[in-house]
Tab-separated table of C-alpha atoms (C1' of nucleotides) in Angstrom:
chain	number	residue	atom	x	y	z
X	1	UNK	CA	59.560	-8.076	42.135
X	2	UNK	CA	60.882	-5.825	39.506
X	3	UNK	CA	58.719	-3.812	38.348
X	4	UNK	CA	60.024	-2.819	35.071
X	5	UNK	CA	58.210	-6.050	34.200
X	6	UNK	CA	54.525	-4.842	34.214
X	7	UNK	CA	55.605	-2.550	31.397
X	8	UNK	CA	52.203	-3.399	29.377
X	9	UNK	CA	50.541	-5.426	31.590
X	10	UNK	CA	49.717	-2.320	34.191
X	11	UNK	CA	46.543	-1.280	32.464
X	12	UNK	CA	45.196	-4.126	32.684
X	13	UNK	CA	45.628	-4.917	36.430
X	14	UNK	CA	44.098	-1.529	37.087
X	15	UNK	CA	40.976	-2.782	35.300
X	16	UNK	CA	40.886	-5.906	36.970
X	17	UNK	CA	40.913	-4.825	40.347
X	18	UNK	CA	38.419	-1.726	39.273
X	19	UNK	CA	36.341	-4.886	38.304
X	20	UNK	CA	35.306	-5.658	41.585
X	21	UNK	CA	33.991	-2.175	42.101
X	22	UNK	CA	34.665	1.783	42.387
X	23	UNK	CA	37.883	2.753	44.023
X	24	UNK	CA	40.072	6.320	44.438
X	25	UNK	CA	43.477	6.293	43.476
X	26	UNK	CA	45.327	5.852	46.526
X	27	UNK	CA	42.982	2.452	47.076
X	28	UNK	CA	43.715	1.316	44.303
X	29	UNK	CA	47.227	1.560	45.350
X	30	UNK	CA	46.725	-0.455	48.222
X	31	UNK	CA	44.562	-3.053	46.836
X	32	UNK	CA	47.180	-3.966	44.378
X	33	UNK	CA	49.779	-4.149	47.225
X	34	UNK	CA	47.407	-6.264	49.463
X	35	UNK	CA	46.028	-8.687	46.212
X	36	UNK	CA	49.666	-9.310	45.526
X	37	UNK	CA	50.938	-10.037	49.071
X	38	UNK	CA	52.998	-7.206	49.031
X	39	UNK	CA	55.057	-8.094	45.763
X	40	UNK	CA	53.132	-4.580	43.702
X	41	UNK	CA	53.707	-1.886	45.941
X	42	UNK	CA	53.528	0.828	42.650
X	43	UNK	CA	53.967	4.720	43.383
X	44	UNK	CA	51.783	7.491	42.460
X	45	UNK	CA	53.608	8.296	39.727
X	46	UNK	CA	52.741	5.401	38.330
X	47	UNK	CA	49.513	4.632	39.261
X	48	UNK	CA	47.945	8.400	38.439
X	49	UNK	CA	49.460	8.855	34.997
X	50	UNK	CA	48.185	5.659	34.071
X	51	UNK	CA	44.667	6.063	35.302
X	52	UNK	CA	44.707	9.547	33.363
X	53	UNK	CA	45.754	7.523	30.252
X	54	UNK	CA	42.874	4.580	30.766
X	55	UNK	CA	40.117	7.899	31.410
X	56	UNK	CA	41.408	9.727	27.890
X	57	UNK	CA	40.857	5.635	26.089
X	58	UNK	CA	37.500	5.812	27.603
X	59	UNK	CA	37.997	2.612	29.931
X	60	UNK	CA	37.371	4.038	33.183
X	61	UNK	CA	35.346	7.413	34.106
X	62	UNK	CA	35.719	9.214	37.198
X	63	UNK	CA	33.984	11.644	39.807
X	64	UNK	CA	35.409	14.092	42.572
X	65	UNK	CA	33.698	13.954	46.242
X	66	UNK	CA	35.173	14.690	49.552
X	67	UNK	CA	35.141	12.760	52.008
X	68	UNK	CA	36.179	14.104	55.523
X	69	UNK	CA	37.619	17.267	54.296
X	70	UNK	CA	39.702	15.211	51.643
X	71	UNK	CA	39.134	15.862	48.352
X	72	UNK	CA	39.423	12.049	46.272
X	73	UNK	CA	39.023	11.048	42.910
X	74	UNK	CA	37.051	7.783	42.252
X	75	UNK	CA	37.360	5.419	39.061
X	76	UNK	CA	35.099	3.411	38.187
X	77	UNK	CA	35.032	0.480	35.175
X	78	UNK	CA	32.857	1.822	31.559
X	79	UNK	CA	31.533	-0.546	29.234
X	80	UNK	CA	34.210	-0.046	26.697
X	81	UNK	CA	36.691	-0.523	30.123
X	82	UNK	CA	35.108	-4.060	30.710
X	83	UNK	CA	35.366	-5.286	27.100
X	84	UNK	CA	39.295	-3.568	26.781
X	85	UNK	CA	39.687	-6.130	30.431
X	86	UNK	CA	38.419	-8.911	28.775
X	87	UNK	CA	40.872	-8.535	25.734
X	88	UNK	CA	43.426	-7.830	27.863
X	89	UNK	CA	43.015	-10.891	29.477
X	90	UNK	CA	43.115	-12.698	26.687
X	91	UNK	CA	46.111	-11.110	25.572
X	92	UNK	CA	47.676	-12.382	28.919
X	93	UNK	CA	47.058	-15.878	28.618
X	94	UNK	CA	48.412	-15.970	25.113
X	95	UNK	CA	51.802	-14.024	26.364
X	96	UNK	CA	51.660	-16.223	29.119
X	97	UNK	CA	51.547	-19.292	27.348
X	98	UNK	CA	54.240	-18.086	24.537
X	99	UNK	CA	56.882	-17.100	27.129
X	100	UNK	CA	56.131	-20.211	29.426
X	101	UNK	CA	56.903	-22.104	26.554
X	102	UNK	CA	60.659	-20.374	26.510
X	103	UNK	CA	60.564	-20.383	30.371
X	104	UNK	CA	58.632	-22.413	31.827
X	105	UNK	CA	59.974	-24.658	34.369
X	106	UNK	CA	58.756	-28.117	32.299
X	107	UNK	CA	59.823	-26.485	29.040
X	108	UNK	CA	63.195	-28.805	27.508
X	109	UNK	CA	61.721	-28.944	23.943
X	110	UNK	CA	64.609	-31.655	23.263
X	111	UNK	CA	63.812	-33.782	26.427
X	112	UNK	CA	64.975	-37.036	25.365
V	1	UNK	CA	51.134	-10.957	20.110
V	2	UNK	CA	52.383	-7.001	20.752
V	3	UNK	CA	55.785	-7.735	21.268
V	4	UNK	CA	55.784	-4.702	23.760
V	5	UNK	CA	54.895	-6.508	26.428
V	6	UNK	CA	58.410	-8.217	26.259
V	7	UNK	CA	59.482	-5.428	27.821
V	8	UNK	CA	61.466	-6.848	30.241
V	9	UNK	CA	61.432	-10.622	29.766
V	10	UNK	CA	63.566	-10.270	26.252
V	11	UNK	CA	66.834	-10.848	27.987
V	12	UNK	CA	65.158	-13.996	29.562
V	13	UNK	CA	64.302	-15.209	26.554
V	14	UNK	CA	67.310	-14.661	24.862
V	15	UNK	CA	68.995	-16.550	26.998
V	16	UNK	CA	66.455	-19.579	27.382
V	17	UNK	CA	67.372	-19.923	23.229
V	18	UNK	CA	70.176	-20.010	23.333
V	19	UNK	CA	70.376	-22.646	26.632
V	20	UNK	CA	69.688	-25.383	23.777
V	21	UNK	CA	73.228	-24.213	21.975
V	22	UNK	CA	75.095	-21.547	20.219
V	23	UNK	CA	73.488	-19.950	17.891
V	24	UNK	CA	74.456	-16.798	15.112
V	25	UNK	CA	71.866	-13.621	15.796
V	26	UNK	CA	69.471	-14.639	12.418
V	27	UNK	CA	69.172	-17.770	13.755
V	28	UNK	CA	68.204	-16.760	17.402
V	29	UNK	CA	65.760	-14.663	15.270
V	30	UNK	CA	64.332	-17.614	13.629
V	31	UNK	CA	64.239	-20.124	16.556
V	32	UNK	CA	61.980	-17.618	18.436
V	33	UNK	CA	59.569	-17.276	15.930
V	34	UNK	CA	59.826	-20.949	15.700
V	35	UNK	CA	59.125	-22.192	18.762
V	36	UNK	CA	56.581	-19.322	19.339
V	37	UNK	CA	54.542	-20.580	16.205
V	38	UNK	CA	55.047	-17.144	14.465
V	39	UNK	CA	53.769	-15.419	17.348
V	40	UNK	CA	57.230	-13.743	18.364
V	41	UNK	CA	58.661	-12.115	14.970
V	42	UNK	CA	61.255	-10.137	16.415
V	43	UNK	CA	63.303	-7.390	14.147
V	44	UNK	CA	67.195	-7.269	14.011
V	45	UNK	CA	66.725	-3.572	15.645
V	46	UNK	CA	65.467	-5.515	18.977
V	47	UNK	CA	67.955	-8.670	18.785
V	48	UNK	CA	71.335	-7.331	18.022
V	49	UNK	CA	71.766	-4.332	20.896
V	50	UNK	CA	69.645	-7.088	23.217
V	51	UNK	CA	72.537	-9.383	22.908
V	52	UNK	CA	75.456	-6.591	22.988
V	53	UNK	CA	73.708	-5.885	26.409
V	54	UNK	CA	73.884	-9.615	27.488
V	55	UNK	CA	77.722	-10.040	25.703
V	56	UNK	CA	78.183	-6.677	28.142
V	57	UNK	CA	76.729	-8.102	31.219
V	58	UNK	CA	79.077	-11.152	30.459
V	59	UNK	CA	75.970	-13.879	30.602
V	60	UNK	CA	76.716	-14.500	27.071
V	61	UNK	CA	80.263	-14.787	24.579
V	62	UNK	CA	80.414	-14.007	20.887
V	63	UNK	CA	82.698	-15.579	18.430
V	64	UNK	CA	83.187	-14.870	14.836
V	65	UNK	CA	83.245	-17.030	11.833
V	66	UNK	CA	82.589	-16.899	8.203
V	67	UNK	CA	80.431	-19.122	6.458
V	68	UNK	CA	80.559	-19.324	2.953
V	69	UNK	CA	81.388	-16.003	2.400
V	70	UNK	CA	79.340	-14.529	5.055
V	71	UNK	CA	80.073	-13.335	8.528
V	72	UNK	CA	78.184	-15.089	11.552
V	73	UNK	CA	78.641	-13.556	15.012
V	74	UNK	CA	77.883	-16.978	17.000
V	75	UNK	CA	76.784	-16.614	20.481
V	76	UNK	CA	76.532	-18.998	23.627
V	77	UNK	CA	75.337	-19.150	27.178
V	78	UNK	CA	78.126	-18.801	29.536
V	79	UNK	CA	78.418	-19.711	33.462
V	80	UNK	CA	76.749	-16.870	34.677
V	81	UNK	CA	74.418	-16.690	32.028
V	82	UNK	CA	72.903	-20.075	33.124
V	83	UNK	CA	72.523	-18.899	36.516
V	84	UNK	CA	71.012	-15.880	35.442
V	85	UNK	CA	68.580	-17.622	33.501
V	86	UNK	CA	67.613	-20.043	36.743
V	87	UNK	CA	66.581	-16.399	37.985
V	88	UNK	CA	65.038	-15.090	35.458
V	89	UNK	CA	62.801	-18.534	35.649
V	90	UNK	CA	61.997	-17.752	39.298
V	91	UNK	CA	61.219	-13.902	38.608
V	92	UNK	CA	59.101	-15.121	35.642
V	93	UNK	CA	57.164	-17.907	37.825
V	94	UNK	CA	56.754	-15.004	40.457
V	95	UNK	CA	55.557	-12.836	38.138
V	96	UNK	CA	53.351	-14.929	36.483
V	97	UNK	CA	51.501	-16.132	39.462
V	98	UNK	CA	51.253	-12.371	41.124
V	99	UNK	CA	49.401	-10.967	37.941
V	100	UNK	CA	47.798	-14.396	36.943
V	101	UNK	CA	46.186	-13.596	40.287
V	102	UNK	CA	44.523	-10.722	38.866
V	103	UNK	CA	43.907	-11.569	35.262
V	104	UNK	CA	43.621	-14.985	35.815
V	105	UNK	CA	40.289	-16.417	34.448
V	106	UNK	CA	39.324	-17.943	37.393
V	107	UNK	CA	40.143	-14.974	39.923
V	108	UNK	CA	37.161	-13.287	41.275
V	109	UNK	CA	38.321	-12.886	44.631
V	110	UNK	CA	34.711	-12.385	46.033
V	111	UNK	CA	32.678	-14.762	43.674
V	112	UNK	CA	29.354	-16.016	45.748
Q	1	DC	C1'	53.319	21.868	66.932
Q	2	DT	C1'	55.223	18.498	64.589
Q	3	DT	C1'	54.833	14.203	62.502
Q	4	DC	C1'	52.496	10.813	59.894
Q	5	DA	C1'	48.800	8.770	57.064
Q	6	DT	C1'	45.729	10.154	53.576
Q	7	DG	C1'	45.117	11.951	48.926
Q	8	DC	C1'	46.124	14.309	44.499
Q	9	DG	C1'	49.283	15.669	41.134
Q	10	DT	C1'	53.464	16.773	37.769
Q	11	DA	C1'	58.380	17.239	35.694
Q	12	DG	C1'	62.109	14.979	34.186
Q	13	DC	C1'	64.710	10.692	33.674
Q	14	DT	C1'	65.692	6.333	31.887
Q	15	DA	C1'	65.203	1.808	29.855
Q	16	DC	C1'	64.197	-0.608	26.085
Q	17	DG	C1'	61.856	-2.278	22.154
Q	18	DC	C1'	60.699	-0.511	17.418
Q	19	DT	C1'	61.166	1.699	12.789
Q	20	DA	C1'	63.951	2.496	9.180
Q	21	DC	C1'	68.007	2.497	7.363
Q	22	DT	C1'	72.949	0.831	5.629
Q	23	DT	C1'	76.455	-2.624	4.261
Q	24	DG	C1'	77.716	-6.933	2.216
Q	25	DT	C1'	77.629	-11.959	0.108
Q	26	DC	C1'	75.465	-15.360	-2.626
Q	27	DA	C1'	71.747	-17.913	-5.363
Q	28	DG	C1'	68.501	-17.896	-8.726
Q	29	DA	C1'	65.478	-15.548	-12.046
Q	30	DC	C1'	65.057	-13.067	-16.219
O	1	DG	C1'	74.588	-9.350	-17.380
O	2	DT	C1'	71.565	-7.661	-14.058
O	3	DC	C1'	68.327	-7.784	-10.565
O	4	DT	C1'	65.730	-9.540	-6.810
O	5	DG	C1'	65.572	-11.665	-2.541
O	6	DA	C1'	67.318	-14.683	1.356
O	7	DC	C1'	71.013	-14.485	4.516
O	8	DA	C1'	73.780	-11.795	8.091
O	9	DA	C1'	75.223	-7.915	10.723
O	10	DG	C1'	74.699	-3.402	12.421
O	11	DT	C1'	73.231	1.683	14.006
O	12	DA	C1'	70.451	6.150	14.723
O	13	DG	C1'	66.630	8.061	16.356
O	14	DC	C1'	61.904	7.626	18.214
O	15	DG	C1'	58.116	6.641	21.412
O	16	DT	C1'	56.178	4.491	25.253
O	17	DA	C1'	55.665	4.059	29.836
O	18	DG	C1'	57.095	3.249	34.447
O	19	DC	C1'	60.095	5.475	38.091
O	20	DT	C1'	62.210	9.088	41.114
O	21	DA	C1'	61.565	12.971	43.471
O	22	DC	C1'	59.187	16.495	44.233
O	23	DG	C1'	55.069	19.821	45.815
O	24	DC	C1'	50.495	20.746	47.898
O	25	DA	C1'	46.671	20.055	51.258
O	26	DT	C1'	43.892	18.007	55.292
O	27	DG	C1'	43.191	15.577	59.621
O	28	DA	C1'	44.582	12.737	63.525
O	29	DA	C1'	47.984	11.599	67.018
O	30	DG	C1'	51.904	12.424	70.042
DNA sequence: CTTCATGCGTAGCTACGCTACTTGTCAGAC
DNA sequence: GTCTGACAAGTAGCGTAGCTACGCATGAAG
């Protein structure tokens, strides 16, 4: 999958799967590859910038610890982050449904 | 709708217009925000260099005419630009269903 | 001891949609 | 007679944001 395509739709898939509970960078990395079968495999220099940009909004908040001599970076979902998911999930479903309607595989608006 | 989030799927669009006919750039303008119920109100500054790029990438043609006293650069889908656009259907439905799966509203992968 | 997975990070590039502007015709208002 | 506004095309420059390609460090495996 391209993945040009997320432009604007990234933030919100990092809150979603940040949903589900507290996760470093690099796991969040993977958990997008292994939620999407493989189809988002996103590098760090996309996924770090943009988890810098949802900490400055306020959505997510993070903490160092070290684990095993490794020094990691964990983000976890605020209260402001949970109600920016929810409007960003509403903001999906209406893109969804206003581009399905252009491409959508049932979409002939002359039919008959 | 931020029309941002196009980023990407304009070209698709585009080219699912004008699959129901030729149509002049204004008018492309119009149908969108037509058949989008206002929701996609796209300016000329997006439009025009999307469809040079598409005119470029030879998916679609461009013929002139003038129509009572004004110029009309007509456009229409050509060979290649229908089979684009049966791609750009499947990389839409892919799309769709790979971040549907995380901001679907019913997604929770670990609900119980 | 070298390689690979883990883990963080940034600098610079590029693509692309947007803002704001220009040019021009024609219809209708005033 | 002039002026406003719909129609119709176009470009220059900007900003956003994801990507490429790096660099750094630790620990386990060969």
């Amino acid at each position: 999958m391209k993945a040009q395509e997320l432009h604007g739709h990234l933030d919100a898939l990092l809150l979603a799967v940040l949903e589900q509970g507290a996760l470093h960078g690099y796991a969040i990395i993977e958990a997008l590859r292994a939620r999407s079968d493989g189809s988002l495999d996103l590098p760090t220099g996309t996924i770090y910038p943009a988890l810098r940009r949802l900490e400055r909004a306020g959505h997510v908040a993070s903490t160092w610890s070290t684990v095993s001599g490794r020094e990691r970076r964990t983000y976890e979902l605020t209260d402001p982050g949970r109600q920016a998911l929810a409007g960003e999930r509403a903001g999906w479903r209406e893109f969804q449904l206003t581009v399905g309607r252009f491409l959508g595989p049932d979409n002939p608006p002359t039919p008959a």
